[in-house]
Coordinates of N, CA and C in Angstrom, one line a residue:
Chain A
X1 N 27.2 -17.8 -4.1 CA 28.1 -16.0 -3.6 C 26.8 -15.1 -3.2
X2 N 27.2 -14.0 -3.2 CA 26.5 -12.8 -3.1 C 25.5 -12.8 -1.5
X3 N 26.6 -13.2 -0.3 CA 26.1 -13.0 0.6 C 26.0 -11.7 1.6
X4 N 25.0 -11.2 2.4 CA 24.9 -9.9 3.1 C 24.6 -10.6 4.6
X5 N 26.1 -10.0 5.6 CA 25.5 -10.7 6.8 C 25.2 -9.3 7.5
X6 N 24.1 -9.6 8.2 CA 23.5 -8.2 9.1 C 23.3 -8.6 10.8
X7 N 23.9 -7.5 11.2 CA 24.8 -7.9 13.1 C 24.1 -6.9 13.4
X8 N 23.4 -7.3 14.9 CA 22.9 -8.4 15.8 C 21.5 -8.6 15.1
X9 N 21.1 -9.9 15.2 CA 20.0 -10.4 14.7 C 19.0 -9.8 15.3
X10 N 18.9 -9.2 16.8 CA 18.0 -9.2 17.9 C 18.6 -8.7 18.4
X11 N 18.0 -7.1 19.2 CA 18.3 -6.4 20.3 C 17.4 -5.2 20.8
X12 N 17.4 -5.8 22.3 CA 16.1 -5.5 23.0 C 16.9 -4.5 24.1
X13 N 16.7 -3.2 24.1 CA 17.3 -2.3 24.6 C 16.4 -1.2 25.5
X14 N 16.9 -0.4 26.7 CA 16.3 0.4 26.9 C 15.9 1.6 26.5
X15 N 14.6 2.3 26.2 CA 14.3 3.4 25.5 C 15.8 4.7 26.3
X16 N 16.1 5.0 24.8 CA 17.3 6.5 25.3 C 18.5 6.0 24.5
X17 N 18.6 4.4 24.2 CA 20.0 3.5 24.0 C 20.0 4.0 22.6
X18 N 21.5 4.3 22.0 CA 21.4 4.2 20.6 C 22.0 2.9 20.1
X19 N 21.6 2.5 19.0 CA 22.0 1.1 18.7 C 22.4 0.9 17.6
X20 N 23.5 0.0 17.2 CA 24.4 0.0 16.0 C 23.6 -1.1 15.1
X21 N 23.6 -1.3 13.9 CA 23.2 -2.1 13.2 C 24.2 -2.2 12.1
X22 N 25.0 -3.8 11.4 CA 25.9 -3.7 10.6 C 25.9 -4.3 9.6
X23 N 25.5 -4.1 8.2 CA 25.5 -4.7 7.0 C 26.9 -4.8 6.2
X24 N 27.1 -5.9 6.2 CA 28.3 -6.3 5.2 C 28.1 -7.1 4.2
X25 N 28.6 -6.9 2.9 CA 28.7 -7.7 1.6 C 29.7 -8.7 2.0
X26 N 29.7 -10.4 2.0 CA 31.0 -11.1 2.2 C 31.6 -11.2 1.1
X27 N 31.1 -11.2 0.0 CA 32.1 -11.8 -0.7 C 31.9 -11.1 -2.3
X28 N 31.5 -9.4 -2.4 CA 31.3 -8.4 -3.5 C 31.4 -7.3 -3.0
X29 N 31.6 -6.6 -3.8 CA 31.8 -5.3 -3.3 C 30.8 -4.4 -3.4
X30 N 30.0 -4.1 -2.4 CA 28.5 -3.3 -2.4 C 28.9 -1.4 -3.0
X31 N 28.9 -1.5 -3.7 CA 28.8 0.2 -4.1 C 27.6 0.9 -3.5
X32 N 26.3 0.2 -3.6 CA 25.0 0.8 -3.0 C 24.7 0.1 -1.6
X33 N 24.2 0.3 -0.8 CA 23.6 -0.1 0.2 C 22.0 0.1 0.5
X34 N 21.2 -0.5 0.7 CA 19.9 0.2 1.3 C 19.2 -0.2 2.7
X35 N 18.7 0.3 3.3 CA 17.9 0.3 4.5 C 16.5 0.2 4.6
X36 N 15.8 -1.0 4.9 CA 14.3 -1.1 4.9 C 13.9 -1.0 6.5
X37 N 13.0 -0.7 6.3 CA 12.3 -0.8 7.9 C 10.6 -1.9 7.5
X38 N 10.3 -2.5 8.3 CA 9.4 -3.2 7.7 C 8.6 -3.6 9.7
X39 N 7.3 -3.0 9.5 CA 6.6 -3.1 10.9 C 5.6 -4.6 10.4
X40 N 5.2 -5.7 11.3 CA 4.9 -6.9 11.5 C 3.5 -6.5 10.3
X41 N 3.6 -8.2 9.0 CA 2.6 -8.5 8.0 C 2.4 -7.3 7.3
X42 N 3.5 -6.6 7.1 CA 3.9 -5.3 6.3 C 4.4 -5.6 5.5
X43 N 4.9 -4.5 4.4 CA 5.5 -4.5 3.4 C 6.8 -3.9 3.7
X44 N 8.0 -3.7 3.1 CA 9.1 -3.1 3.4 C 9.5 -1.6 2.8
X45 N 9.6 -0.8 3.8 CA 9.4 0.3 3.3 C 10.8 1.0 3.1
X46 N 11.4 1.2 2.4 CA 13.0 2.1 2.1 C 12.5 3.3 3.1
X47 N 14.0 3.4 4.1 CA 14.4 4.6 4.6 C 15.5 5.1 3.7
X48 N 16.4 4.4 3.3 CA 17.7 5.5 3.4 C 18.2 4.5 1.8
X49 N 19.1 5.3 1.1 CA 20.0 4.6 0.0 C 21.5 5.3 0.1
X50 N 22.7 4.5 0.9 CA 23.5 4.8 0.7 C 24.8 4.2 -0.1
X51 N 25.5 4.9 -0.7 CA 26.2 4.9 -1.7 C 27.6 5.2 -1.2
X52 N 28.9 4.2 -1.0 CA 30.1 4.0 -0.3 C 30.8 5.6 -0.6
X53 N 31.3 5.8 0.6 CA 32.3 7.5 0.6 C 31.4 8.8 0.6
X54 N 30.1 8.7 0.5 CA 29.2 9.9 0.1 C 27.9 9.5 1.3
X55 N 27.2 10.9 1.2 CA 26.1 10.8 2.2 C 24.9 10.0 1.8
X56 N 24.3 9.4 3.0 CA 23.0 8.6 2.4 C 22.3 9.6 2.1
X57 N 21.2 8.9 1.0 CA 20.2 9.6 0.7 C 18.9 9.0 1.4
X58 N 18.0 9.9 2.4 CA 17.1 9.5 2.4 C 16.2 9.5 2.7
X59 N 14.7 8.7 2.4 CA 13.3 9.1 2.0 C 12.7 9.9 3.1
X60 N 11.3 10.3 2.0 CA 11.1 11.2 2.6 C 10.3 10.8 4.0
X61 N 10.4 11.8 5.1 CA 9.8 11.6 6.5 C 10.8 10.8 7.1
X62 N 12.1 10.1 6.6 CA 12.6 9.4 7.5 C 13.6 10.6 8.0
X63 N 14.2 11.0 9.7 CA 14.6 11.8 10.1 C 16.5 11.0 10.1
X64 N 17.3 11.9 9.2 CA 18.8 11.4 9.4 C 19.1 11.6 10.4
X65 N 18.4 12.6 11.3 CA 19.9 12.8 12.9 C 18.9 11.5 13.5
X66 N 17.8 10.9 13.3 CA 17.5 10.0 14.1 C 18.3 8.5 13.7
X67 N 18.0 8.5 12.3 CA 18.8 7.2 12.0 C 20.3 7.5 11.2
X68 N 21.4 7.3 11.6 CA 22.9 7.7 10.9 C 22.9 6.7 9.8
X69 N 23.1 7.1 9.2 CA 24.0 5.6 8.4 C 25.4 6.3 8.0
X70 N 26.3 5.5 7.9 CA 27.8 5.5 7.6 C 28.3 4.0 6.6
X71 N 28.4 4.5 5.5 CA 28.6 3.6 4.2 C 30.4 3.9 3.8
X72 N 31.2 3.3 5.1 CA 32.8 3.8 4.7 C 33.6 2.9 3.9
X73 N 33.2 1.8 3.5 CA 33.9 0.9 3.0 C 32.9 0.1 2.0
X74 N 33.1 -0.5 0.7 CA 32.7 -1.2 -0.2 C 32.3 -2.6 0.5
X75 N 32.6 -2.8 1.6 CA 31.7 -4.2 2.3 C 31.2 -3.7 3.3
X76 N 31.0 -2.6 4.0 CA 30.2 -2.7 5.2 C 29.3 -1.0 5.0
X77 N 28.2 -0.9 6.1 CA 27.5 0.4 6.2 C 26.6 -0.2 7.3
X78 N 26.6 1.0 8.4 CA 26.0 0.8 9.9 C 24.5 1.7 10.1
X79 N 23.5 1.4 10.4 CA 22.7 2.0 10.6 C 22.8 2.3 12.3
X80 N 22.8 3.6 12.7 CA 22.7 3.9 14.4 C 21.5 4.5 14.9
X81 N 20.5 3.6 15.4 CA 18.8 4.8 15.7 C 19.9 5.5 16.8
X82 N 19.7 6.4 16.8 CA 19.8 7.4 18.0 C 19.1 7.6 19.0
X83 N 19.1 7.6 20.3 CA 18.4 7.9 21.3 C 17.0 7.1 21.1
X84 N 17.3 5.9 20.7 CA 15.7 4.9 20.4 C 14.6 5.0 21.5
X85 N 13.3 5.0 20.7 CA 12.4 4.9 21.7 C 11.4 4.0 21.3
X86 N 10.1 3.5 22.1 CA 9.4 2.3 21.7 C 8.8 2.4 20.3
X87 N 8.3 3.4 19.9 CA 8.3 3.8 18.5 C 9.0 3.4 17.3
X88 N 10.2 3.4 17.7 CA 11.6 3.2 16.6 C 11.5 1.3 16.5
X89 N 10.7 0.4 17.9 CA 10.7 -0.8 17.5 C 10.1 -1.5 16.3
X90 N 11.3 -2.4 15.5 CA 10.5 -2.7 14.2 C 12.0 -3.7 13.6
X91 N 11.5 -4.1 12.5 CA 12.2 -4.8 11.9 C 13.1 -4.5 10.8
X92 N 14.2 -4.0 10.9 CA 15.4 -3.4 9.8 C 15.9 -4.2 9.3
X93 N 15.8 -3.9 7.9 CA 16.7 -5.3 6.8 C 17.5 -4.2 6.4
X94 N 18.6 -4.6 5.9 CA 19.7 -4.2 5.2 C 19.9 -5.0 3.5
X95 N 20.0 -4.6 2.5 CA 20.2 -4.8 1.5 C 21.5 -4.1 0.5
X96 N 22.2 -4.9 -0.5 CA 23.1 -4.6 -1.0 C 23.6 -5.1 -2.5
X97 N 24.1 -4.2 -3.3 CA 24.2 -4.4 -4.6 C 25.7 -4.0 -5.2
X98 N 26.3 -4.7 -6.5 CA 27.3 -3.8 -6.5 C 27.0 -2.9 -7.9
X99 N 27.8 -2.7 -8.6 CA 28.1 -1.5 -9.4 C 27.4 -2.1 -10.7
X100 N 27.2 -3.2 -11.1 CA 26.9 -3.8 -12.0 C 25.7 -2.6 -12.8
X101 N 25.3 -2.9 -13.9 CA 23.7 -2.0 -14.8 C 22.7 -2.2 -13.9
X102 N 21.9 -2.2 -14.9 CA 20.4 -2.3 -14.4 C 20.3 -3.7 -14.5
X103 N 19.3 -4.4 -13.8 CA 19.1 -5.8 -14.1 C 19.6 -6.4 -13.0
X104 N 20.1 -6.3 -12.2 CA 21.1 -7.3 -11.0 C 20.0 -7.0 -9.5
X105 N 19.9 -8.4 -8.9 CA 18.9 -8.4 -8.0 C 19.6 -7.4 -6.7
X106 N 19.3 -7.0 -5.5 CA 20.2 -6.6 -4.6 C 19.7 -8.2 -3.6
X107 N 20.8 -7.8 -2.7 CA 21.2 -9.3 -1.8 C 21.1 -8.8 -0.5
X108 N 19.9 -9.1 0.4 CA 19.6 -9.1 1.2 C 20.1 -9.4 2.8
X109 N 20.4 -9.3 3.9 CA 20.6 -9.4 5.3 C 19.4 -10.3 5.7
X110 N 19.4 -10.8 6.8 CA 18.5 -11.7 7.2 C 17.6 -10.8 8.0
X111 N 18.0 -9.3 8.5 CA 17.4 -8.5 9.4 C 17.6 -8.7 10.5
X112 N 17.4 -7.5 11.4 CA 17.4 -7.0 12.9 C 16.0 -6.6 13.5
X113 N 16.1 -7.4 14.5 CA 14.7 -7.1 14.8 C 14.8 -6.1 16.1
X114 N 14.9 -5.0 16.4 CA 14.9 -4.1 17.8 C 13.8 -3.8 18.2
X115 N 14.1 -4.2 19.6 CA 12.8 -3.8 20.7 C 13.2 -3.1 22.0
X116 N 12.1 -2.0 21.9 CA 13.1 -0.8 22.9 C 11.9 -0.3 23.6
X117 N 12.5 -0.9 25.1 CA 11.4 -1.0 26.0 C 11.0 0.2 26.6
Chain B
X1 N 1.3 7.1 -1.7 CA 2.6 5.7 -1.7 C 2.6 5.0 -3.0
X2 N 3.8 4.6 -3.4 CA 4.3 4.4 -4.5 C 4.3 3.0 -4.1
X3 N 3.8 2.5 -3.4 CA 4.1 0.9 -3.2 C 2.6 0.5 -4.1
X4 N 3.1 -0.5 -3.9 CA 2.5 -1.6 -5.4 C 1.6 -2.3 -4.5
X5 N 0.6 -2.9 -4.9 CA -0.4 -3.8 -4.9 C -0.2 -5.0 -5.0
X6 N -0.6 -6.3 -3.9 CA -0.2 -7.5 -4.5 C -1.8 -7.9 -4.0
X7 N -2.4 -9.3 -4.2 CA -3.1 -9.9 -4.3 C -3.2 -11.4 -4.8
X8 N -3.7 -12.1 -4.2 CA -4.3 -11.8 -3.1 C -3.2 -11.5 -1.1
X9 N -3.8 -11.1 -0.7 CA -3.2 -10.2 0.8 C -2.7 -11.9 1.6
X10 N -3.7 -13.3 1.1 CA -3.3 -14.4 1.7 C -3.5 -15.4 1.0
X11 N -3.2 -16.6 0.3 CA -3.7 -17.6 0.0 C -3.1 -18.7 0.8
X12 N -4.1 -19.9 0.8 CA -3.7 -21.5 1.4 C -4.2 -22.4 0.4
X13 N -3.2 -23.2 0.5 CA -3.5 -23.8 -0.8 C -3.2 -25.5 -0.2
X14 N -3.3 -26.6 -1.0 CA -2.8 -27.9 -0.8 C -1.7 -27.6 -1.1
X15 N -1.0 -29.0 -0.7 CA 0.0 -29.0 -1.3 C 0.2 -30.1 -2.8
X16 N 1.0 -29.7 -3.7 CA 0.7 -30.2 -5.6 C 0.1 -29.1 -5.7
X17 N -1.3 -28.1 -5.0 CA -1.8 -27.1 -6.2 C -0.6 -26.4 -6.4
X18 N -1.4 -25.4 -7.6 CA -0.7 -24.2 -7.9 C -1.0 -22.9 -7.3
X19 N 0.1 -22.2 -7.3 CA -0.4 -20.7 -6.4 C -0.1 -19.7 -7.3
X20 N -0.9 -18.5 -7.2 CA -0.9 -17.7 -8.5 C -1.2 -16.1 -7.3
X21 N 0.1 -15.6 -7.4 CA 0.1 -14.3 -7.2 C 0.1 -13.1 -8.2
X22 N -0.5 -11.9 -7.8 CA -0.4 -11.0 -8.7 C -0.2 -9.5 -8.2
X23 N 0.9 -8.9 -9.0 CA 1.1 -7.8 -8.4 C 1.0 -6.5 -9.4
X24 N 0.4 -5.2 -8.9 CA 0.5 -4.3 -10.3 C 1.4 -3.2 -9.3
X25 N 1.5 -2.4 -10.3 CA 3.0 -1.0 -9.8 C 2.3 0.0 -10.6
X26 N 3.4 1.2 -10.1 CA 2.7 2.5 -10.3 C 3.5 3.6 -11.5
X27 N 4.9 3.1 -11.7 CA 5.6 3.9 -12.5 C 6.4 3.1 -13.3
X28 N 6.7 3.4 -14.4 CA 7.4 3.0 -15.5 C 9.0 1.8 -14.9
X29 N 9.1 0.9 -15.5 CA 10.4 0.0 -14.3 C 11.3 -0.7 -15.6
X30 N 12.3 -0.3 -15.2 CA 13.4 -1.4 -15.8 C 13.4 -2.9 -15.4
X31 N 12.7 -3.5 -14.6 CA 12.8 -4.7 -14.4 C 12.1 -4.9 -13.1
X32 N 11.3 -6.0 -12.8 CA 10.4 -6.7 -11.9 C 11.2 -7.9 -11.3
X33 N 11.1 -7.6 -9.9 CA 11.6 -8.6 -9.2 C 10.9 -9.2 -8.1
X34 N 11.0 -10.3 -8.0 CA 9.6 -11.0 -7.2 C 10.9 -11.6 -6.2
X35 N 10.9 -11.6 -4.5 CA 11.1 -12.1 -3.4 C 10.1 -12.8 -2.6
X36 N 11.0 -13.7 -1.7 CA 10.4 -15.0 -1.2 C 11.0 -14.4 0.3
X37 N 10.5 -14.2 1.4 CA 10.7 -13.8 3.1 C 9.6 -15.1 3.8
X38 N 10.9 -15.7 4.4 CA 10.5 -16.6 5.8 C 10.2 -15.5 7.1
X39 N 9.2 -15.9 7.7 CA 8.8 -15.5 8.9 C 10.2 -14.9 9.2
X40 N 10.5 -13.5 9.7 CA 11.4 -13.1 11.0 C 13.0 -13.3 10.0
X41 N 12.6 -13.7 8.7 CA 14.2 -13.7 8.0 C 14.1 -12.5 6.6
X42 N 15.1 -12.1 6.3 CA 15.4 -11.4 5.2 C 15.0 -12.0 4.1
X43 N 15.0 -11.1 3.2 CA 14.2 -11.5 1.5 C 15.3 -12.4 0.9
X44 N 14.8 -12.8 0.1 CA 15.6 -14.2 -1.1 C 15.2 -14.1 -2.2
X45 N 16.1 -13.5 -3.2 CA 15.5 -13.2 -4.5 C 15.1 -14.4 -5.6
X46 N 13.9 -14.3 -6.3 CA 13.5 -15.4 -6.5 C 13.8 -15.5 -8.0
X47 N 13.3 -14.3 -8.4 CA 13.4 -14.4 -10.1 C 13.2 -12.9 -10.7
X48 N 13.8 -12.7 -11.7 CA 14.0 -11.2 -12.3 C 13.5 -11.0 -13.8
X49 N 12.4 -10.4 -13.8 CA 12.2 -10.2 -15.1 C 12.4 -8.9 -16.1
X50 N 13.0 -8.7 -17.1 CA 12.9 -7.0 -17.8 C 12.4 -7.0 -18.5
X51 N 11.7 -5.3 -18.6 CA 10.5 -4.3 -18.9 C 10.6 -5.0 -20.0
X52 N 11.3 -5.6 -21.3 CA 11.2 -6.0 -22.4 C 10.8 -7.7 -22.8
X53 N 10.6 -8.2 -21.5 CA 10.1 -9.7 -21.2 C 9.0 -9.8 -21.0
X54 N 8.1 -11.0 -21.8 CA 6.7 -10.8 -21.3 C 6.6 -12.2 -20.2
X55 N 7.4 -13.2 -20.2 CA 7.5 -14.8 -19.9 C 8.7 -14.9 -19.1
X56 N 8.6 -15.7 -18.1 CA 10.4 -16.1 -17.4 C 10.0 -17.5 -16.9
X57 N 10.8 -18.3 -16.9 CA 10.9 -19.4 -16.2 C 11.5 -19.7 -15.4
X58 N 11.5 -20.3 -13.9 CA 12.9 -21.0 -13.4 C 12.3 -21.6 -12.6
X59 N 12.9 -23.4 -12.9 CA 11.8 -24.3 -12.2 C 11.0 -24.2 -11.9
X60 N 10.2 -24.5 -10.7 CA 8.4 -24.6 -10.8 C 8.0 -23.3 -10.8
X61 N 8.9 -21.9 -11.0 CA 8.5 -20.5 -11.1 C 8.1 -19.9 -12.2
X62 N 6.9 -19.4 -12.7 CA 6.7 -19.3 -13.9 C 6.2 -17.5 -13.5
X63 N 7.1 -16.5 -13.9 CA 6.7 -15.1 -14.1 C 6.1 -14.3 -15.4
X64 N 5.1 -13.6 -15.0 CA 4.6 -13.1 -16.3 C 4.7 -11.2 -16.0
X65 N 4.7 -10.5 -17.1 CA 4.7 -9.3 -17.0 C 3.9 -8.5 -18.0
X66 N 3.2 -7.8 -17.7 CA 2.3 -6.8 -18.6 C 2.5 -4.9 -18.2
X67 N 3.4 -4.7 -19.0 CA 3.8 -3.5 -18.7 C 2.4 -2.5 -19.5
X68 N 1.5 -2.9 -20.2 CA 0.8 -2.5 -20.5 C -0.4 -1.7 -19.3
X69 N -0.7 -2.7 -18.5 CA -1.3 -2.9 -17.4 C -0.1 -2.6 -16.3
X70 N 1.0 -2.6 -16.3 CA 1.7 -2.8 -14.8 C 1.2 -3.3 -14.1
X71 N 1.0 -4.6 -14.4 CA 0.6 -6.0 -13.7 C 2.0 -7.1 -13.9
X72 N 2.0 -7.8 -13.0 CA 2.9 -8.8 -13.2 C 2.5 -10.5 -12.2
X73 N 2.3 -11.4 -12.9 CA 1.9 -12.5 -11.6 C 3.1 -13.3 -11.6
X74 N 2.9 -14.4 -10.5 CA 4.3 -15.2 -10.0 C 3.0 -16.6 -10.1
X75 N 3.2 -17.7 -10.7 CA 3.0 -19.0 -10.9 C 4.3 -20.0 -10.0
X76 N 3.5 -20.8 -9.0 CA 4.5 -21.6 -8.0 C 3.7 -22.6 -8.6
X77 N 4.3 -23.6 -9.2 CA 3.7 -25.0 -9.5 C 3.9 -26.0 -8.6
X78 N 2.9 -27.3 -8.8 CA 3.3 -28.4 -7.5 C 3.9 -27.6 -6.3
X79 N 3.3 -27.2 -5.8 CA 3.6 -26.4 -4.4 C 3.9 -27.4 -3.5
X80 N 5.0 -26.5 -2.5 CA 5.3 -28.0 -1.2 C 4.9 -27.0 0.0
X81 N 4.7 -27.6 1.1 CA 4.8 -26.8 2.5 C 6.2 -26.2 2.5
X82 N 7.2 -26.6 2.0 CA 8.0 -25.8 2.5 C 8.1 -24.3 1.5
X83 N 7.4 -24.1 0.7 CA 6.6 -22.8 0.0 C 6.5 -22.1 0.9
X84 N 5.4 -22.0 2.0 CA 5.3 -21.4 2.9 C 6.2 -20.2 3.1
X85 N 5.0 -19.0 2.9 CA 6.2 -17.9 3.4 C 5.4 -16.3 2.8
X86 N 6.1 -15.2 2.9 CA 5.6 -14.2 2.2 C 6.4 -13.9 0.6
X87 N 5.5 -13.2 0.0 CA 5.8 -13.1 -1.2 C 6.1 -11.5 -1.9
X88 N 6.7 -11.1 -2.3 CA 6.5 -9.8 -2.5 C 7.3 -9.4 -4.0
X89 N 6.6 -8.3 -4.6 CA 7.1 -7.9 -5.8 C 8.0 -6.6 -5.6
X90 N 8.9 -6.4 -6.4 CA 9.3 -5.6 -6.5 C 9.7 -4.7 -7.5
X91 N 9.2 -3.4 -7.7 CA 9.4 -3.0 -8.9 C 11.1 -2.1 -9.2
X92 N 11.6 -2.2 -9.9 CA 13.0 -1.5 -10.2 C 12.5 -0.2 -11.5
X93 N 13.0 1.1 -10.8 CA 13.0 1.7 -12.0 C 14.0 2.5 -12.5
X94 N 13.6 3.7 -12.7 CA 15.7 4.2 -13.2 C 16.4 5.0 -12.0
X95 N 16.1 4.9 -11.0 CA 16.9 5.3 -9.6 C 17.3 3.8 -9.2
X96 N 17.0 2.5 -9.7 CA 17.8 1.2 -9.3 C 17.0 0.9 -8.3
X97 N 16.2 1.7 -7.4 CA 15.6 1.4 -6.1 C 14.5 0.5 -6.2
X98 N 14.4 -0.2 -5.4 CA 13.2 -0.9 -5.5 C 12.0 -0.3 -4.3
X99 N 10.9 -0.7 -5.1 CA 9.7 -0.4 -4.6 C 9.2 -1.5 -4.5
X100 N 8.3 -2.3 -3.1 CA 8.2 -3.4 -2.7 C 6.4 -3.4 -3.0
X101 N 6.0 -4.7 -3.5 CA 4.5 -4.8 -3.0 C 4.1 -4.8 -1.4
X102 N 2.2 -5.3 -1.1 CA 2.1 -4.9 0.0 C 2.6 -6.9 0.2
X103 N 2.4 -7.7 -0.8 CA 3.0 -9.0 -0.2 C 1.8 -9.8 -0.4
X104 N 2.1 -11.3 -0.6 CA 1.1 -11.9 -0.6 C 1.6 -13.5 0.5
X105 N 1.0 -13.3 2.0 CA 1.3 -14.9 2.5 C 0.4 -16.0 2.3
X106 N 1.7 -17.0 1.6 CA 1.3 -18.2 1.1 C 1.4 -19.5 2.1
X107 N 0.0 -19.9 2.0 CA 0.4 -21.1 3.2 C 0.5 -22.3 2.9
X108 N 1.5 -23.4 2.4 CA 0.6 -24.3 1.7 C 0.6 -25.5 3.0
X109 N -0.6 -26.6 2.7 CA -0.7 -27.0 3.5 C -0.4 -28.4 3.2
X110 N 0.1 -29.4 4.2 CA 0.8 -30.6 3.7 C -0.5 -31.6 3.4

């Protein structure tokens, strides 16, 4: 159980393109979803936290107009990288958790590798 | 940065040996979690230890937690080549977010 599906797994596109990444919880209701960014050989950096039906909370230094997050249902959150540029190239990973109290792990998608030419 | 530190950054051992990774964090926690990441993939949850626990076991994994030192360790016993991956600790505080450590790249040689 507790499967998170992330799509697409790999995107290559031209500079200026907007790219949408989907994160779905397949067998549980994800009241909260998290979006992370990971550079090669580095750790995960939290970009934003999204709760179903409300606006996402962005971490300091993350441009909310650049990285649009929508969490319209309990099983789907999307991250749209608008007008992507080469510096946006990275590995983006989502995770999800249900509404259980503290002490439950997050469940991660397999990540999306974004390459902007 | 709120990110924790892990050491060593890289560890290379022979199959059958034990691997120990250490993690330090900066804030008070509700629990600390360990995750594994194979190259180019997402994270897989390994084990969670609550702030009132000192040691926890799961199969070949043993985790310790010292809240007075804000540190944790992950021991993998009788390592296998398939254990080769990056391992991250993640501190979970009151905000229920995870703050990840810098990671340890483990290579188990057959």
